[in-house]
mmCIF file with all atom_site columns, C-alpha atoms in Angstrom:
data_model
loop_
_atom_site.group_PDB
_atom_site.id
_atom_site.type_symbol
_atom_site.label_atom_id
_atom_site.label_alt_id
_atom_site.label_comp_id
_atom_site.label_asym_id
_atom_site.label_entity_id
_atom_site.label_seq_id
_atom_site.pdbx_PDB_ins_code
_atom_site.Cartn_x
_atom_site.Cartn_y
_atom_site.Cartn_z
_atom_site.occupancy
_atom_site.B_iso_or_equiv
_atom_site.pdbx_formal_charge
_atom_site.auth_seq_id
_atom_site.auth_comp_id
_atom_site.auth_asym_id
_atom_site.auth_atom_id
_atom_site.pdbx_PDB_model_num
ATOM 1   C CA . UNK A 1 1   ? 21.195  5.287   -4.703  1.00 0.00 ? 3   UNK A CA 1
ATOM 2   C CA . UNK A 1 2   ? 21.923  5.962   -8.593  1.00 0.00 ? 4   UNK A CA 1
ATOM 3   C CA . UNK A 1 3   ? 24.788  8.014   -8.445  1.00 0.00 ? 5   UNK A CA 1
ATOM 4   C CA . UNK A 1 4   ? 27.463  4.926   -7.415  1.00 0.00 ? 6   UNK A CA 1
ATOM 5   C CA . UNK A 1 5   ? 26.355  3.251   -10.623 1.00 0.00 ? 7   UNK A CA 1
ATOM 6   C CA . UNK A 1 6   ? 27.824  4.032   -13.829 1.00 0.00 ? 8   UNK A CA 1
ATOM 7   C CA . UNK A 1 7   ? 25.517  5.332   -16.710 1.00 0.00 ? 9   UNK A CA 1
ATOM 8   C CA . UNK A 1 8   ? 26.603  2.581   -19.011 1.00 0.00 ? 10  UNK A CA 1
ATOM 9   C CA . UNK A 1 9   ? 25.617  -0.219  -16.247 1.00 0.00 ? 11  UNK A CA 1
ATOM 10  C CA . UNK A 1 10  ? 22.158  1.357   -15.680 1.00 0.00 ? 12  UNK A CA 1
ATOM 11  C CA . UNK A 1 11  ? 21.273  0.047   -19.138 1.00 0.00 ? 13  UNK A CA 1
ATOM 12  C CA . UNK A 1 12  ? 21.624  -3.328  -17.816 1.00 0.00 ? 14  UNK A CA 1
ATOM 13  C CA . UNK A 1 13  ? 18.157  -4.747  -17.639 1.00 0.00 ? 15  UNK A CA 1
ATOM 14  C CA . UNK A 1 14  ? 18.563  -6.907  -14.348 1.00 0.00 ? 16  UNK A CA 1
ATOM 15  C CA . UNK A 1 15  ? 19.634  -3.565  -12.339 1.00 0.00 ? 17  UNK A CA 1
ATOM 16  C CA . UNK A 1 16  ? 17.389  -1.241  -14.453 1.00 0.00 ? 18  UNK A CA 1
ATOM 17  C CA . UNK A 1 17  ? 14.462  -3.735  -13.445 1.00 0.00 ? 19  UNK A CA 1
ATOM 18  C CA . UNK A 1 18  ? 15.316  -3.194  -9.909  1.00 0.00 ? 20  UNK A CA 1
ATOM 19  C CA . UNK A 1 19  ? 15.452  0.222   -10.006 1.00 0.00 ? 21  UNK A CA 1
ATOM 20  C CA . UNK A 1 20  ? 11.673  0.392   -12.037 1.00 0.00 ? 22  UNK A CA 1
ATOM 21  C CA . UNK A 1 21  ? 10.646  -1.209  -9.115  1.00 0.00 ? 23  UNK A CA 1
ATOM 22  C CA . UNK A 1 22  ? 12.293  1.262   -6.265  1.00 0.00 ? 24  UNK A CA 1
ATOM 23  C CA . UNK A 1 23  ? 10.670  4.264   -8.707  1.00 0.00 ? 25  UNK A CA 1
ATOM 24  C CA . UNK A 1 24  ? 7.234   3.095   -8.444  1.00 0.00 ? 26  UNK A CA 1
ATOM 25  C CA . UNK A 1 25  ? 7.128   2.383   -5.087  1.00 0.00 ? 27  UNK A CA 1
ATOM 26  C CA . UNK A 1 26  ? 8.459   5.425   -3.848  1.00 0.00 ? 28  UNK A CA 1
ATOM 27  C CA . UNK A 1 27  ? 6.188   7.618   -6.414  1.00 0.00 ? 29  UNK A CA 1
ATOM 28  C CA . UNK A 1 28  ? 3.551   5.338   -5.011  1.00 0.00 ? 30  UNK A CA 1
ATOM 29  C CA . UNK A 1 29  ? 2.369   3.681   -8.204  1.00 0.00 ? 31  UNK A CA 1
ATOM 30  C CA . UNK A 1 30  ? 1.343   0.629   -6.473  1.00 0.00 ? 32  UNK A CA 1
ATOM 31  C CA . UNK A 1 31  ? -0.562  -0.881  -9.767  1.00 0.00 ? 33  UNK A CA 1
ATOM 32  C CA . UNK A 1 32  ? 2.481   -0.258  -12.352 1.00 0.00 ? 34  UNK A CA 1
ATOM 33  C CA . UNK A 1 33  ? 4.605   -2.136  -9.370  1.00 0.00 ? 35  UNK A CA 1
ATOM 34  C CA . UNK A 1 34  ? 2.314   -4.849  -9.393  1.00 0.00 ? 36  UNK A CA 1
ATOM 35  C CA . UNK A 1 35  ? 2.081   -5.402  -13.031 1.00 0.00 ? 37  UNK A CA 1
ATOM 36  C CA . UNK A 1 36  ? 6.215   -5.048  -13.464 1.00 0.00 ? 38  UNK A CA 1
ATOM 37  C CA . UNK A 1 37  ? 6.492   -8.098  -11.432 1.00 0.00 ? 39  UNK A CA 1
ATOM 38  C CA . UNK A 1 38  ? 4.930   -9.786  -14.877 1.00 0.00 ? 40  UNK A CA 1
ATOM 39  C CA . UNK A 1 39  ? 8.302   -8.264  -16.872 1.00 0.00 ? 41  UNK A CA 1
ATOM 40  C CA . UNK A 1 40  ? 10.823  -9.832  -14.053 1.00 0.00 ? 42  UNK A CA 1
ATOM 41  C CA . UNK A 1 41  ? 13.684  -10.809 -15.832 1.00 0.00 ? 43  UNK A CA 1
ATOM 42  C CA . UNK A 1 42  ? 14.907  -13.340 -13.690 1.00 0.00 ? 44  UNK A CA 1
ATOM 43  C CA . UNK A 1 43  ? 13.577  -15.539 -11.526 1.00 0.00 ? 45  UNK A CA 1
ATOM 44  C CA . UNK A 1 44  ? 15.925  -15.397 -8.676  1.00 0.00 ? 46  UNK A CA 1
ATOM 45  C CA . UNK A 1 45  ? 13.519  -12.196 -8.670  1.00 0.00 ? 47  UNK A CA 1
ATOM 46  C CA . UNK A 1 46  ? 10.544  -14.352 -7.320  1.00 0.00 ? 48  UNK A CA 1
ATOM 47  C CA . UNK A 1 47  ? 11.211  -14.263 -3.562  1.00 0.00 ? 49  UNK A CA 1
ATOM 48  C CA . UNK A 1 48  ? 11.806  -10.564 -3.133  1.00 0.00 ? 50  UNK A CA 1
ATOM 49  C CA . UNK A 1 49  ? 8.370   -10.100 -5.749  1.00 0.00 ? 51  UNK A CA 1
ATOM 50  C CA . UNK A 1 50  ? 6.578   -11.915 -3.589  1.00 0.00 ? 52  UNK A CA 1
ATOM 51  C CA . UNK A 1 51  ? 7.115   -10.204 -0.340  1.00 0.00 ? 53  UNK A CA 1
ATOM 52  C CA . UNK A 1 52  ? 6.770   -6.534  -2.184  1.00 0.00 ? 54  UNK A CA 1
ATOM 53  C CA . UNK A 1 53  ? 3.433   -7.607  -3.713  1.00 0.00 ? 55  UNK A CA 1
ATOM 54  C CA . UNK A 1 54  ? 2.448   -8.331  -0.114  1.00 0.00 ? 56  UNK A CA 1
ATOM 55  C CA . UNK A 1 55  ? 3.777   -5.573  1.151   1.00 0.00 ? 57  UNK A CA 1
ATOM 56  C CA . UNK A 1 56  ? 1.837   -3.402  -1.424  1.00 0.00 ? 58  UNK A CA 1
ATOM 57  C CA . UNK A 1 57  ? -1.013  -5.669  -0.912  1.00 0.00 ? 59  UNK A CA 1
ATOM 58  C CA . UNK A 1 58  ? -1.191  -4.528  2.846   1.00 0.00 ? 60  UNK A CA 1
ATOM 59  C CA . UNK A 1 59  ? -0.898  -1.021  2.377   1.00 0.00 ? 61  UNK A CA 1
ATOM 60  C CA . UNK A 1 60  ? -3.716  -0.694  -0.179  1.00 0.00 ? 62  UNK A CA 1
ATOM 61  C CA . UNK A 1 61  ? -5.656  -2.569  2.446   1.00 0.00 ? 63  UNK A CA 1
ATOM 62  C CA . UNK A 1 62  ? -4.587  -0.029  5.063   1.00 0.00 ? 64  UNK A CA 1
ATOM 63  C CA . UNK A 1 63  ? -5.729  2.687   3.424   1.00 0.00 ? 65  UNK A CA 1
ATOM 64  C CA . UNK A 1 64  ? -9.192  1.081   1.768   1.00 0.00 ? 66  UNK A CA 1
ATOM 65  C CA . UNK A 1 65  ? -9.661  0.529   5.395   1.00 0.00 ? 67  UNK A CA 1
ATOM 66  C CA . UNK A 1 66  ? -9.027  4.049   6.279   1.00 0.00 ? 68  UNK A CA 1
ATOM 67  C CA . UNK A 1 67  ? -10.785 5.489   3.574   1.00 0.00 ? 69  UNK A CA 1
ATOM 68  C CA . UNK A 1 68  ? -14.334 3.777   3.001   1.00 0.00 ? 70  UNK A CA 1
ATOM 69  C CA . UNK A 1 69  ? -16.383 2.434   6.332   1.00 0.00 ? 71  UNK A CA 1
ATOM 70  C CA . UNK A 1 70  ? -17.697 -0.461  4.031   1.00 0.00 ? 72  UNK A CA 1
ATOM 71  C CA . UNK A 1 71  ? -16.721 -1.343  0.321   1.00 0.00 ? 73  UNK A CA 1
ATOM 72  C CA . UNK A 1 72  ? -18.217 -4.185  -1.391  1.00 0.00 ? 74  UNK A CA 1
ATOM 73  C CA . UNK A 1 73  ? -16.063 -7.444  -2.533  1.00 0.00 ? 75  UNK A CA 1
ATOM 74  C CA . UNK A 1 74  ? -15.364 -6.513  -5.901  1.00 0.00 ? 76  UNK A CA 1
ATOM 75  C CA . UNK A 1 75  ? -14.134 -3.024  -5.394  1.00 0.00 ? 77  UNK A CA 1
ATOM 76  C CA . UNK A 1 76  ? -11.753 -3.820  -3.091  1.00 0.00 ? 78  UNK A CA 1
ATOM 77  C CA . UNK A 1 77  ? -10.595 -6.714  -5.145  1.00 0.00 ? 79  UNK A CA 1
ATOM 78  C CA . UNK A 1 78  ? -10.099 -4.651  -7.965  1.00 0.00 ? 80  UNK A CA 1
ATOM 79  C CA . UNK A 1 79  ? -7.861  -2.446  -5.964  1.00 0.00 ? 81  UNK A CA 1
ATOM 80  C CA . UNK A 1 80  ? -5.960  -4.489  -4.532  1.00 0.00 ? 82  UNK A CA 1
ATOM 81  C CA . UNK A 1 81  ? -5.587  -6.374  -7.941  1.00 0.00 ? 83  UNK A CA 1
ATOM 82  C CA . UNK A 1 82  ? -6.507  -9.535  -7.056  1.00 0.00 ? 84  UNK A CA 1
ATOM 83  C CA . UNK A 1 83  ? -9.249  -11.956 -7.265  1.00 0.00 ? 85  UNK A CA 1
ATOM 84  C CA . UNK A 1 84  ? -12.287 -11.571 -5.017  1.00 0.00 ? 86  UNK A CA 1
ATOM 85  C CA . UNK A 1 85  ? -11.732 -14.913 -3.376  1.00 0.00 ? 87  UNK A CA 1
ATOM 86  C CA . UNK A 1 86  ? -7.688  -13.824 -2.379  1.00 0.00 ? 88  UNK A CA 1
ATOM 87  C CA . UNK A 1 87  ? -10.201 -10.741 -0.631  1.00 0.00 ? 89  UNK A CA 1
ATOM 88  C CA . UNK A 1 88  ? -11.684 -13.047 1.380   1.00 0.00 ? 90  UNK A CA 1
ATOM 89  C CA . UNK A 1 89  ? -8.438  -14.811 2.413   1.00 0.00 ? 91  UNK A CA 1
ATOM 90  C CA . UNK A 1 90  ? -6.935  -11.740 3.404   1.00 0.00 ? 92  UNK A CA 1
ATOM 91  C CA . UNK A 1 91  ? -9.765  -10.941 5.681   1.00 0.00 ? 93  UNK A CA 1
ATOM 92  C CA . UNK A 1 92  ? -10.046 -13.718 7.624   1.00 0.00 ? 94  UNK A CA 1
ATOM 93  C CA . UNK A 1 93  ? -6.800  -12.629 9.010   1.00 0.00 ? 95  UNK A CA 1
ATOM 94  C CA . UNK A 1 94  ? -7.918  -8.808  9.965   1.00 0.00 ? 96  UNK A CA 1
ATOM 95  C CA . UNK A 1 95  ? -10.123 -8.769  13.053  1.00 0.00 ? 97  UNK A CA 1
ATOM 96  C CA . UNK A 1 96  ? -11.373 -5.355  12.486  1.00 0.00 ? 98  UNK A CA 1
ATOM 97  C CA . UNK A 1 97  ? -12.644 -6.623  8.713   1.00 0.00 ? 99  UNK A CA 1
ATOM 98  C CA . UNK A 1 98  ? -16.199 -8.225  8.915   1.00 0.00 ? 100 UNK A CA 1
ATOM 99  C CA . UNK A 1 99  ? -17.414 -9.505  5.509   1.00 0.00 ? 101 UNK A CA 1
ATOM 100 C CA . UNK A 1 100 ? -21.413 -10.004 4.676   1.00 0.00 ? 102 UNK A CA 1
ATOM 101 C CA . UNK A 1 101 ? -23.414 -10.447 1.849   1.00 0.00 ? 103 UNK A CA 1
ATOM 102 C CA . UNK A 1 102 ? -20.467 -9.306  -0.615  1.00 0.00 ? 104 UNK A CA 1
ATOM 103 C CA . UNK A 1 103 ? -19.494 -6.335  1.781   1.00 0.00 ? 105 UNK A CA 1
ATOM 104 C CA . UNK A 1 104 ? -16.575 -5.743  3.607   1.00 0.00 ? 106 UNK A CA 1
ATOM 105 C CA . UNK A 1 105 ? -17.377 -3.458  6.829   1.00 0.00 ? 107 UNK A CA 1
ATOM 106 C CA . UNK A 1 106 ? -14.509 -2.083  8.673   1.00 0.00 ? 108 UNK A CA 1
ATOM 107 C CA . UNK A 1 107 ? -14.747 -2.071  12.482  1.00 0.00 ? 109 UNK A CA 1
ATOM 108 C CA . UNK A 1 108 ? -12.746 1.375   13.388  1.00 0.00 ? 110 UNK A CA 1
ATOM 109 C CA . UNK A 1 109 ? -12.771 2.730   16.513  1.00 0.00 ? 111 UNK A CA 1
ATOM 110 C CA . UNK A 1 110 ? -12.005 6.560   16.990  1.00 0.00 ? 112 UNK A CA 1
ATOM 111 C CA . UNK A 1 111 ? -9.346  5.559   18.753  1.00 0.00 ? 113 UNK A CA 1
ATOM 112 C CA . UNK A 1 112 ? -7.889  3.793   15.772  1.00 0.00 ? 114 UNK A CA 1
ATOM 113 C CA . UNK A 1 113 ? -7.974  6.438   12.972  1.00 0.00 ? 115 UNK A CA 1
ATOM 114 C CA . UNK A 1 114 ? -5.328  8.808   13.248  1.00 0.00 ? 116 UNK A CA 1
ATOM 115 C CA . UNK A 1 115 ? -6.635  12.472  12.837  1.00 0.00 ? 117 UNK A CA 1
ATOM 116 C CA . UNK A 1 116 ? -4.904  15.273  12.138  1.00 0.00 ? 118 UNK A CA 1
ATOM 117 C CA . UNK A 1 117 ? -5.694  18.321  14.010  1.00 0.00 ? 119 UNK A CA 1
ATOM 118 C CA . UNK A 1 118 ? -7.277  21.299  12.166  1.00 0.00 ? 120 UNK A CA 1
ATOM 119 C CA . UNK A 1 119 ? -4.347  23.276  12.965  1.00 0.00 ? 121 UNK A CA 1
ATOM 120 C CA . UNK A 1 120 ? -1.853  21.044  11.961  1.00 0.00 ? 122 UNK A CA 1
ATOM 121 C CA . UNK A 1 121 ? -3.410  20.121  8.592   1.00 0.00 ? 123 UNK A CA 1
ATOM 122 C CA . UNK A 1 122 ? -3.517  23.682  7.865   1.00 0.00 ? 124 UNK A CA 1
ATOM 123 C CA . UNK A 1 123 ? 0.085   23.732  7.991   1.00 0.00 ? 125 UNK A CA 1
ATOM 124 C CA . UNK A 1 124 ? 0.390   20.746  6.108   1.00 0.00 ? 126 UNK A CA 1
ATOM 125 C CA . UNK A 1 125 ? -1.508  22.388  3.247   1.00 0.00 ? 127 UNK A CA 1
ATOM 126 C CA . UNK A 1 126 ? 0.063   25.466  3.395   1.00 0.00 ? 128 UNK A CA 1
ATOM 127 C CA . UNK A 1 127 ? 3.077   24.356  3.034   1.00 0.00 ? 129 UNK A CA 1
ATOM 128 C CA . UNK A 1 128 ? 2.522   21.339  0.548   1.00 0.00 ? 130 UNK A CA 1
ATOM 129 C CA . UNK A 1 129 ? 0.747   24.867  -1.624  1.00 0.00 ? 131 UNK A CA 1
ATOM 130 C CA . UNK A 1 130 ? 3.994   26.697  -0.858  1.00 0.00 ? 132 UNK A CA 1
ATOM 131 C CA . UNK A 1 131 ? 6.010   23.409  -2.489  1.00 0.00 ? 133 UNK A CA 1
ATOM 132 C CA . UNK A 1 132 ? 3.768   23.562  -5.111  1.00 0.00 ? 134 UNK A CA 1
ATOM 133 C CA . UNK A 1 133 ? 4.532   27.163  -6.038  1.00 0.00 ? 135 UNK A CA 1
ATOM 134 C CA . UNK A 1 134 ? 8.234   26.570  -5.890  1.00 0.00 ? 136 UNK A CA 1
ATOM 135 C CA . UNK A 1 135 ? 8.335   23.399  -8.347  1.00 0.00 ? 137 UNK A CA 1
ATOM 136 C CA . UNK A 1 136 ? 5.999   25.656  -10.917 1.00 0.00 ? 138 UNK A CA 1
ATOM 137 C CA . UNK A 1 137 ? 8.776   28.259  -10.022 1.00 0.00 ? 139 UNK A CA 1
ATOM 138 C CA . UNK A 1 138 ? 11.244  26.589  -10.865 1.00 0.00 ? 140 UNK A CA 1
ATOM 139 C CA . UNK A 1 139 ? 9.601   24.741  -13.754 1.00 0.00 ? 141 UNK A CA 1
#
């Protein structure tokens, strides 16, 4: 939370680095987080970088593997921002990830993806319109 520190301490760069990181993350700007580990002032930094890049690492996996049946080396290695080879390392480790000829195929069972029922993402939109409406409200 912002509101226990003082204005004049937010300036600081060690705890306005910190909370860079806690803005991209939670607006979900997984790329900016990644390259702000680069501006780390500190390097008693390095540990808890290292776990968050993971961290984000994983959940742009989760959702490539959510989103695309099969994606080729390169793309996903470009969004997860590493190198193709770090690609291959991390799927060794997923037993649903089978890699050939430069593709990575993703074994999902129905029973794995989560799906939303039709009437329940209807009320999810409707009501992420009906925020909408109130921020341009409001704006």
């Amino acid at each position: 939370k912002l509101q226990p520190i003082p204005l004049k301490e937010r300036s600081d760069k060690y705890i306005n680095y910190v909370v860079e990181l806690e803005k991209n993350l939670m607006e979900g700007n997984y790329n900016q987080l990644l390259k702000t580990r680069q501006k780390s002032p500190s390097t008693l930094y390095k540990a808890l970088l290292n776990k968050l890049e993971s961290t984000v690492q994983d959940e742009i996996a989760s959702c490539i593997e959510q989103s695309y049946p099969s994606i080729s080396l390169a793309a996903a290695a470009k969004l997860m921002n590493v190198k193709p080879q770090d690609v291959l390392n991390y799927a060794e480790g997923k037993e649903n990830w089978k890699v050939t000829n430069q593709q990575i195929v993703f074994n999902i069972n129905d029973e794995t993806k989560a799906e939303i029922p039709p009437e329940t993402a209807r009320d999810l939109i409707s009501e992420t319109l009906s925020y909408a409406n109130e921020l341009e409200r409001i704006v």
